[in-house]
CSV table of C-alpha atoms and ligand atoms in Angstrom, one decimal:
chain,number,residue,atom,x,y,z
A,1,UNK,CA,15.9,-15.1,-23.2
A,2,UNK,CA,14.2,-17.0,-20.4
A,3,UNK,CA,10.4,-16.7,-20.3
A,4,UNK,CA,9.3,-18.5,-17.1
A,5,UNK,CA,5.6,-19.2,-16.5
A,6,UNK,CA,4.8,-17.6,-19.9
A,7,UNK,CA,1.5,-19.5,-19.8
A,8,UNK,CA,0.6,-18.5,-16.3
A,9,UNK,CA,1.3,-14.8,-16.3
A,10,UNK,CA,-0.4,-11.8,-17.9
A,11,UNK,CA,1.3,-8.4,-18.3
A,12,UNK,CA,-1.1,-5.6,-17.6
A,13,UNK,CA,-0.3,-2.1,-19.1
A,14,UNK,CA,-2.4,1.0,-18.5
A,15,UNK,CA,-1.8,3.5,-21.3
A,16,UNK,CA,-3.1,7.0,-22.2
A,17,UNK,CA,0.0,7.5,-24.5
A,18,UNK,CA,1.5,4.8,-26.7
A,19,UNK,CA,3.1,1.4,-26.5
A,20,UNK,CA,6.4,2.1,-28.2
A,21,UNK,CA,8.3,1.0,-25.1
A,22,UNK,CA,7.3,-2.6,-25.9
A,23,UNK,CA,10.0,-2.6,-28.6
A,24,UNK,CA,12.7,-2.4,-26.0
A,25,UNK,CA,11.0,-5.1,-23.9
A,26,UNK,CA,10.4,-7.5,-26.8
A,27,UNK,CA,13.2,-10.0,-25.8
A,28,UNK,CA,11.6,-10.4,-22.3
A,29,UNK,CA,7.9,-9.7,-22.9
A,30,UNK,CA,7.0,-11.2,-26.3
A,31,UNK,CA,6.4,-14.7,-25.0
A,32,UNK,CA,3.7,-13.3,-22.6
A,33,UNK,CA,0.1,-12.3,-23.2
A,34,UNK,CA,-0.6,-8.6,-22.7
A,35,UNK,CA,-3.7,-7.0,-21.3
A,36,UNK,CA,-3.7,-3.4,-22.4
A,37,UNK,CA,-6.1,-1.0,-20.6
A,38,UNK,CA,-6.5,2.0,-22.9
A,39,UNK,CA,-7.4,5.0,-20.8
A,40,UNK,CA,-8.8,8.3,-22.0
A,41,UNK,CA,-10.5,8.7,-25.4
A,42,UNK,CA,-11.8,5.3,-26.5
A,43,UNK,CA,-12.0,6.4,-30.2
A,44,UNK,CA,-8.2,7.0,-30.2
A,45,UNK,CA,-6.4,4.1,-31.9
A,46,UNK,CA,-3.6,2.6,-29.8
A,47,UNK,CA,-0.9,0.9,-31.9
A,48,UNK,CA,0.5,-2.4,-30.5
A,49,UNK,CA,3.9,-3.4,-31.9
A,50,UNK,CA,3.8,-6.5,-34.2
A,51,UNK,CA,4.3,-9.9,-32.8
A,52,UNK,CA,2.7,-9.4,-29.4
A,53,UNK,CA,-0.3,-11.5,-28.2
A,54,UNK,CA,-2.7,-9.2,-26.5
A,55,UNK,CA,-6.2,-8.1,-25.6
A,56,UNK,CA,-7.0,-4.4,-25.4
A,57,UNK,CA,-9.8,-2.8,-23.4
A,58,UNK,CA,-11.0,0.8,-23.7
A,59,UNK,CA,-13.6,2.7,-21.7
A,60,UNK,CA,-16.4,1.4,-23.9
A,61,UNK,CA,-15.3,-2.2,-23.2
A,62,UNK,CA,-15.2,-1.6,-19.5
A,63,UNK,CA,-18.7,-0.2,-19.5
A,64,UNK,CA,-20.0,-3.0,-21.7
A,65,UNK,CA,-18.4,-5.8,-19.6
A,66,UNK,CA,-19.1,-4.4,-16.1
A,67,UNK,CA,-22.4,-2.5,-16.8
A,68,UNK,CA,-23.6,-1.0,-13.5
A,69,UNK,CA,-20.3,-1.7,-11.8
A,70,UNK,CA,-18.1,0.1,-14.4
A,71,UNK,CA,-18.2,3.3,-12.3
A,72,UNK,CA,-15.8,1.6,-9.8
A,73,UNK,CA,-13.0,1.5,-12.4
A,74,UNK,CA,-11.3,4.9,-12.6
A,75,UNK,CA,-11.1,7.0,-15.7
A,76,UNK,CA,-8.2,9.3,-16.6
A,77,UNK,CA,-5.9,7.7,-14.0
A,78,UNK,CA,-3.4,4.8,-14.0
A,79,UNK,CA,-5.8,3.2,-11.5
A,80,UNK,CA,-7.7,1.9,-14.6
A,81,UNK,CA,-5.1,-0.9,-14.8
A,82,UNK,CA,-6.9,-2.9,-12.1
A,83,UNK,CA,-9.6,-3.8,-14.7
A,84,UNK,CA,-6.8,-5.9,-16.3
A,85,UNK,CA,-6.3,-7.7,-13.1
A,86,UNK,CA,-10.0,-8.6,-13.1
A,87,UNK,CA,-10.3,-9.8,-16.6
A,88,UNK,CA,-7.1,-11.9,-16.6
A,89,UNK,CA,-7.5,-15.7,-16.0
A,90,UNK,CA,-3.9,-16.3,-15.2
A,91,UNK,CA,-2.3,-17.1,-11.8
A,92,UNK,CA,0.2,-14.3,-11.9
A,93,UNK,CA,0.0,-10.6,-13.0
A,94,UNK,CA,2.9,-8.3,-13.8
A,95,UNK,CA,2.0,-4.6,-14.3
A,96,UNK,CA,4.2,-1.9,-15.7
A,97,UNK,CA,3.9,1.7,-16.8
A,98,UNK,CA,4.4,2.6,-20.5
A,99,UNK,CA,7.4,4.9,-19.6
A,100,UNK,CA,9.4,2.2,-17.9
A,101,UNK,CA,12.2,0.6,-19.9
A,102,UNK,CA,14.8,-2.1,-19.4
A,103,UNK,CA,17.3,-1.1,-16.7
A,104,UNK,CA,20.9,-2.5,-16.5
A,105,UNK,CA,22.5,-4.1,-13.4
A,106,UNK,CA,25.9,-2.8,-12.3
A,107,UNK,CA,27.6,-5.3,-14.7
A,108,UNK,CA,25.7,-3.6,-17.6
A,109,UNK,CA,23.5,-6.7,-18.1
A,110,UNK,CA,19.9,-5.9,-19.1
A,111,UNK,CA,17.5,-6.8,-16.3
A,112,UNK,CA,14.8,-9.5,-17.0
A,113,UNK,CA,12.2,-8.1,-14.6
A,114,UNK,CA,9.9,-11.1,-15.1
A,115,UNK,CA,12.5,-13.6,-14.2
A,116,UNK,CA,13.3,-11.8,-10.9
A,117,UNK,CA,9.6,-11.1,-10.0
A,118,UNK,CA,8.8,-14.8,-10.6
A,119,UNK,CA,11.7,-15.8,-8.4
A,120,UNK,CA,10.4,-13.5,-5.7
A,121,UNK,CA,6.9,-14.9,-6.0
A,122,UNK,CA,7.9,-18.5,-6.1
A,123,UNK,CA,10.2,-18.3,-3.1
A,124,UNK,CA,8.7,-17.9,0.4
A,125,UNK,CA,8.4,-14.7,2.4
A,126,UNK,CA,9.6,-14.1,6.0
A,127,UNK,CA,7.1,-11.5,7.5
A,128,UNK,CA,7.3,-12.8,11.1
A,129,UNK,CA,11.1,-12.4,11.8
A,130,UNK,CA,13.5,-10.1,9.8
A,131,UNK,CA,16.5,-11.8,8.2
A,132,UNK,CA,19.4,-9.4,8.4
A,133,UNK,CA,21.1,-11.0,5.3
A,134,UNK,CA,17.9,-10.1,3.4
A,135,UNK,CA,16.4,-12.8,1.1
A,136,UNK,CA,17.5,-16.1,2.7
A,137,UNK,CA,16.3,-18.2,-0.2
A,138,UNK,CA,18.6,-16.5,-2.7
A,139,UNK,CA,21.7,-18.2,-4.1
A,140,UNK,CA,24.6,-17.6,-1.8
A,141,UNK,CA,22.5,-16.4,1.2
A,142,UNK,CA,20.7,-18.1,4.1
A,143,UNK,CA,19.1,-17.5,7.5
A,144,UNK,CA,21.5,-16.0,9.9
A,145,UNK,CA,22.4,-17.2,13.4
A,146,UNK,CA,19.5,-16.7,15.8
A,147,UNK,CA,16.9,-17.0,13.1
A,148,UNK,CA,14.2,-19.4,14.6
A,149,UNK,CA,14.2,-22.7,12.7
A,150,UNK,CA,10.5,-23.0,13.3
A,151,UNK,CA,10.1,-20.0,10.9
A,152,UNK,CA,12.6,-20.9,8.2
A,153,UNK,CA,10.0,-22.5,6.0
A,154,UNK,CA,8.5,-19.1,5.4
A,155,UNK,CA,5.1,-18.4,4.0
A,156,UNK,CA,3.7,-18.0,0.4
A,157,UNK,CA,4.6,-14.7,-1.3
A,158,UNK,CA,1.6,-12.7,-2.6
A,159,UNK,CA,3.3,-9.5,-4.0
A,160,UNK,CA,6.7,-8.6,-5.5
A,161,UNK,CA,7.3,-4.9,-5.6
A,162,UNK,CA,10.1,-3.8,-7.9
A,163,UNK,CA,11.9,-0.5,-7.9
A,164,UNK,CA,13.1,2.1,-10.5
A,165,UNK,CA,16.4,3.6,-11.7
A,166,UNK,CA,16.5,7.3,-12.9
A,167,UNK,CA,13.1,9.0,-12.1
A,168,UNK,CA,12.2,7.8,-8.5
A,169,UNK,CA,8.5,7.5,-7.6
A,170,UNK,CA,8.4,10.7,-5.5
A,171,UNK,CA,5.3,12.7,-4.5
A,172,UNK,CA,4.8,16.2,-5.9
A,173,UNK,CA,6.3,18.2,-3.0
A,174,UNK,CA,9.5,16.1,-3.0
A,175,UNK,CA,9.7,16.2,-6.8
A,176,UNK,CA,9.2,20.0,-6.7
A,177,UNK,CA,12.1,20.6,-4.3
A,178,UNK,CA,14.4,18.1,-5.9
A,179,UNK,CA,13.5,18.3,-9.6
A,180,UNK,CA,16.9,17.0,-10.8
A,181,UNK,CA,17.2,14.1,-8.3
A,182,UNK,CA,17.7,10.8,-10.1
A,183,UNK,CA,18.0,7.4,-8.5
A,184,UNK,CA,21.5,6.1,-9.4
A,185,UNK,CA,21.7,3.6,-6.6
A,186,UNK,CA,21.3,-0.1,-7.5
A,187,UNK,CA,20.6,-2.0,-4.2
A,188,UNK,CA,21.1,-5.7,-4.8
A,189,UNK,CA,18.5,-6.9,-2.3
A,190,UNK,CA,15.0,-8.4,-2.0
A,191,UNK,CA,13.4,-8.3,1.4
A,192,UNK,CA,10.0,-9.2,3.0
A,193,UNK,CA,8.0,-6.2,4.4
A,194,UNK,CA,7.5,-7.3,8.0
A,195,UNK,CA,4.1,-8.2,9.3
A,196,UNK,CA,2.3,-5.2,10.8
A,197,UNK,CA,4.2,-2.7,8.6
A,198,UNK,CA,2.7,-0.9,5.7
A,199,UNK,CA,4.6,0.2,2.7
A,200,UNK,CA,4.0,2.7,-0.2
A,201,UNK,CA,3.3,0.2,-3.0
A,202,UNK,CA,4.0,1.6,-6.4
A,203,UNK,CA,2.2,0.2,-9.5
A,204,UNK,CA,5.0,1.0,-11.9
A,205,UNK,CA,6.8,-2.3,-11.6
A,206,UNK,CA,4.7,-4.7,-9.6
A,207,UNK,CA,3.9,-8.4,-9.7
A,208,UNK,CA,1.5,-10.5,-7.7
A,209,UNK,CA,-0.2,-13.9,-7.3
A,210,UNK,CA,-3.8,-13.4,-8.4
A,211,UNK,CA,-5.0,-16.4,-6.4
A,212,UNK,CA,-3.5,-15.2,-3.2
A,213,UNK,CA,-4.3,-11.4,-3.3
A,214,UNK,CA,-5.8,-10.5,-6.7
A,215,UNK,CA,-9.3,-9.8,-5.3
A,216,UNK,CA,-7.8,-7.0,-3.1
A,217,UNK,CA,-5.8,-5.3,-5.8
A,218,UNK,CA,-8.5,-2.7,-6.5
A,219,UNK,CA,-6.8,0.6,-7.3
A,220,UNK,CA,-9.7,2.7,-6.0
A,221,UNK,CA,-11.6,5.7,-7.3
A,222,UNK,CA,-9.2,8.1,-8.8
A,223,UNK,CA,-8.9,10.5,-11.7
A,224,UNK,CA,-11.8,12.2,-13.4
A,225,UNK,CA,-14.6,13.2,-11.1
A,226,UNK,CA,-12.7,12.2,-8.0
A,227,UNK,CA,-11.1,14.5,-5.4
A,228,UNK,CA,-7.8,12.6,-5.5
A,229,UNK,CA,-5.4,10.9,-7.9
A,230,UNK,CA,-2.0,9.2,-7.7
A,231,UNK,CA,-3.1,7.3,-4.6
A,232,UNK,CA,-4.4,4.3,-6.6
A,233,UNK,CA,-1.5,2.1,-6.0
A,234,UNK,CA,-1.0,3.4,-2.4
A,235,UNK,CA,-4.6,2.5,-1.6
A,236,UNK,CA,-4.2,-1.0,-3.0
A,237,UNK,CA,-0.9,-1.4,-1.1
A,238,UNK,CA,-2.4,-0.5,2.2
A,239,UNK,CA,-5.5,-2.8,1.6
A,240,UNK,CA,-3.4,-5.7,0.3
A,241,UNK,CA,-0.8,-5.5,3.1
A,242,UNK,CA,-3.3,-5.7,5.9
A,243,UNK,CA,-5.0,-8.6,4.2
A,244,UNK,CA,-1.7,-10.4,3.5
A,245,UNK,CA,-0.8,-10.0,7.2
A,246,UNK,CA,-4.2,-11.3,8.2
A,247,UNK,CA,-4.0,-14.3,5.9
A,248,UNK,CA,-0.3,-15.0,6.7
A,249,UNK,CA,1.2,-14.4,3.3
A,250,UNK,CA,4.1,-12.1,2.4
A,251,UNK,CA,5.0,-9.0,0.4
A,252,UNK,CA,8.5,-8.5,-0.9
A,253,UNK,CA,10.2,-5.3,-2.2
A,254,UNK,CA,13.5,-4.7,-3.9
A,255,UNK,CA,14.9,-6.2,-7.1
A,256,UNK,CA,14.1,-6.0,-10.0
A,257,UNK,CA,14.6,-2.5,-11.3
A,258,UNK,CA,13.1,-0.8,-14.3
A,259,UNK,CA,14.4,2.4,-15.9
A,260,UNK,CA,11.7,5.0,-15.3
A,261,UNK,CA,12.2,7.5,-18.1
A,262,UNK,CA,9.7,10.3,-17.6
A,263,UNK,CA,9.0,12.6,-14.7
A,264,UNK,CA,5.3,13.6,-14.7
A,265,UNK,CA,4.5,17.2,-14.1
A,266,UNK,CA,4.9,18.0,-10.3
A,267,UNK,CA,2.3,20.8,-10.4
A,268,UNK,CA,-0.3,18.6,-12.1
A,269,UNK,CA,0.7,15.9,-9.6
A,270,UNK,CA,0.3,18.2,-6.6
A,271,UNK,CA,-3.3,19.1,-7.7
A,272,UNK,CA,-4.1,15.3,-7.9
A,273,UNK,CA,-2.4,14.2,-4.7
A,274,UNK,CA,-2.6,17.1,-2.2
A,275,UNK,CA,-5.7,15.8,-0.4
A,276,UNK,CA,-4.0,12.4,-0.1
A,277,UNK,CA,-1.0,14.0,1.5
A,278,UNK,CA,-3.0,15.2,4.5
A,279,UNK,CA,-5.7,12.5,4.5
A,280,UNK,CA,-3.0,9.8,4.7
A,281,UNK,CA,-2.0,11.0,8.1
A,282,UNK,CA,-5.3,9.6,9.3
A,283,UNK,CA,-5.7,6.8,6.8
A,284,UNK,CA,-2.4,5.1,7.7
A,285,UNK,CA,-3.1,4.9,11.5
A,286,UNK,CA,-6.5,3.5,10.5
A,287,UNK,CA,-4.8,0.6,8.6
A,288,UNK,CA,-2.1,0.2,11.2
A,289,UNK,CA,-4.8,-0.3,14.0
A,290,UNK,CA,-7.1,-2.4,11.9
A,291,UNK,CA,-7.8,-6.1,12.6
A,292,UNK,CA,-9.9,-8.4,10.5
A,293,UNK,CA,-12.1,-11.0,12.0
A,294,UNK,CA,-11.2,-14.7,12.2
A,295,UNK,CA,-14.3,-15.5,10.1
A,296,UNK,CA,-12.7,-13.7,7.2
A,297,UNK,CA,-10.6,-16.5,5.8
A,298,UNK,CA,-10.4,-15.6,2.1
A,299,UNK,CA,-9.4,-12.5,0.2
A,300,UNK,CA,-12.9,-11.6,-1.0
A,301,UNK,CA,-14.4,-11.8,2.5
A,302,UNK,CA,-11.5,-9.9,4.0
A,303,UNK,CA,-12.0,-7.2,1.3
A,304,UNK,CA,-15.7,-6.8,2.0
A,305,UNK,CA,-15.1,-6.6,5.7
A,306,UNK,CA,-12.4,-4.0,5.0
A,307,UNK,CA,-14.9,-2.0,2.8
A,308,UNK,CA,-17.3,-1.9,5.7
A,309,UNK,CA,-14.5,-0.7,8.1
A,310,UNK,CA,-13.5,2.0,5.6
A,311,UNK,CA,-17.0,3.3,5.5
A,312,UNK,CA,-17.2,3.4,9.3
A,313,UNK,CA,-13.7,4.4,10.1
A,314,UNK,CA,-12.8,6.9,7.3
A,315,UNK,CA,-16.3,8.3,6.3
A,316,UNK,CA,-15.9,11.2,8.8
A,317,UNK,CA,-12.9,12.5,6.8
A,318,UNK,CA,-14.8,13.1,3.6
A,319,UNK,CA,-17.9,11.7,1.9
A,320,UNK,CA,-15.4,10.3,-0.7
A,321,UNK,CA,-14.6,7.4,1.6
A,322,UNK,CA,-18.2,6.2,1.7
A,323,UNK,CA,-18.2,6.2,-2.1
A,324,UNK,CA,-14.8,4.5,-2.1
A,325,UNK,CA,-16.2,1.8,0.2
A,326,UNK,CA,-19.1,1.3,-2.3
A,327,UNK,CA,-16.5,1.1,-5.0
A,328,UNK,CA,-14.7,-1.7,-3.1
A,329,UNK,CA,-18.0,-3.6,-2.9
A,330,UNK,CA,-18.7,-3.0,-6.7
A,331,UNK,CA,-15.1,-4.2,-7.4
A,332,UNK,CA,-15.7,-7.5,-5.6
A,333,UNK,CA,-19.1,-7.9,-7.4
A,334,UNK,CA,-17.2,-7.3,-10.7
A,335,UNK,CA,-14.4,-9.7,-9.7
A,336,UNK,CA,-17.0,-12.4,-8.9
A,337,UNK,CA,-18.8,-11.8,-12.2
A,338,UNK,CA,-15.6,-12.4,-14.2
A,339,UNK,CA,-14.0,-14.9,-11.9
A,340,UNK,CA,-16.8,-17.2,-10.8
A,341,UNK,CA,-15.8,-19.8,-8.2
A,342,UNK,CA,-14.6,-23.1,-9.8
A,343,UNK,CA,-17.6,-25.1,-8.4
A,344,UNK,CA,-20.1,-22.8,-10.1
A,345,UNK,CA,-18.3,-23.5,-13.4
A,346,UNK,CA,-18.9,-27.2,-13.1
A,347,UNK,CA,-22.7,-26.9,-13.4
B,401,LIG,O1,-4.7,9.5,-16.9
B,401,LIG,C1,-3.8,8.6,-17.0
B,401,LIG,C2,-2.4,8.9,-16.7
B,401,LIG,C3,-1.5,7.9,-16.9
B,401,LIG,N1,-1.9,6.6,-17.3
B,401,LIG,C4,-0.9,5.6,-17.5
B,401,LIG,O2,-0.5,5.2,-16.2
B,401,LIG,C5,1.0,5.0,-16.2
B,401,LIG,C6,1.6,6.0,-15.3
B,401,LIG,O3,1.5,7.3,-15.8
B,401,LIG,P1,2.8,8.3,-15.7
B,401,LIG,O4,4.0,7.6,-16.0
B,401,LIG,O5,2.4,9.5,-16.5
B,401,LIG,O6,2.7,8.7,-14.1
B,401,LIG,P2,3.8,8.6,-13.0
B,401,LIG,O7,3.6,9.8,-12.2
B,401,LIG,O8,5.2,8.4,-13.5
B,401,LIG,O9,3.3,7.3,-12.4
B,401,LIG,C7,3.5,7.0,-11.0
B,401,LIG,O10,2.4,7.5,-10.3
B,401,LIG,C8,1.4,6.5,-10.2
B,401,LIG,C9,0.2,7.1,-10.4
B,401,LIG,O11,-0.8,6.3,-10.0
B,401,LIG,C10,1.8,5.4,-11.1
B,401,LIG,O12,1.3,4.1,-11.0
B,401,LIG,C11,3.2,5.5,-10.9
B,401,LIG,O13,4.0,4.8,-11.8
B,401,LIG,C12,1.4,5.1,-17.7
B,401,LIG,O14,1.4,3.8,-18.3
B,401,LIG,C13,0.3,6.0,-18.3
B,401,LIG,O15,0.2,5.8,-19.7
B,401,LIG,C14,-3.2,6.3,-17.6
B,401,LIG,O16,-3.5,5.2,-18.0
B,401,LIG,N2,-4.1,7.3,-17.4
B,402,MN,MN1,6.0,7.5,-15.2
């Protein structure tokens, strides 16, 4: 099996259950280093299948490493995975949920998600003009007639958002009215999300370039003690997309697919996400109308400017958003603590 960039990519897995799913992924994942974020009870022992190279962090580790900034990392929510993005020192991250397994393409061939995500990340994005034949850099495709040649070089790709066969990532209301709906449709396409368009980024099967967008991949304040859950990846998706648009880098969605095996409880999910369902009707226009200043030329500065705009622009909805803005600042402080600029390392 191919294991591209095995020395440049970490796999981040949040888990509050177990890691048995890694047995099925072994042919594809074993060459890579894993960063496991153990959520919930830190005294519980999580078994990692033999033969994997990994580091594992539980809540005690997060508190020990981040100290007075640890509060910004969620507890009892998959949002905890972003701590893995912070501690990694690799250029690329792939994150996957522990109930996602190897899917098969229409020919029955098992899908090597890392191979496809890396292809997506290493080929340019086309956010400024939509190519109707989808990914023009793919074997057997190209830019179609009328596509401006001045734009055909594309821009660097920051994120690669994969999809899911079987259990789709639906919100609780949709899941409640369509409990038996399964995604059986394999769409053989990768496309760039156009500039100025937001998208619902799901953390289930996601890869990104840490150098290009890692510092904005904060999954927010969710789970225990918070008024909202299951909007962790959505929050990160909105923040990263406006910053990618500002910095002129791209976000792709489509291939590869994973097999999402388990539907979480829609009633529990409704309790977690209901505030998000009506808050997002104000949050999304906020992001759609947001512009970042020209002086914000790197991800960290963009993110701190965004935190300030969140405090001012969303604080009226609920005091939660001021706390979330504080969390965004604490996240960058933690990011800088664990990822000091290269120059400061030379001293
Ligand atoms: O308290 C928790 C709950 C879960 N996890 C780990 O996070 C992922 C996703 O958990 P699960 O599969 O139960 O949730 P889904 O509803 O299928 O996930 C979708 O909703 C998003 C919620 O944010 C999530 O990213 C989507 O994939 C598993 O690995 C759990 O073990 C946790 O760490 N803490
Ligand atoms: Mn799941």
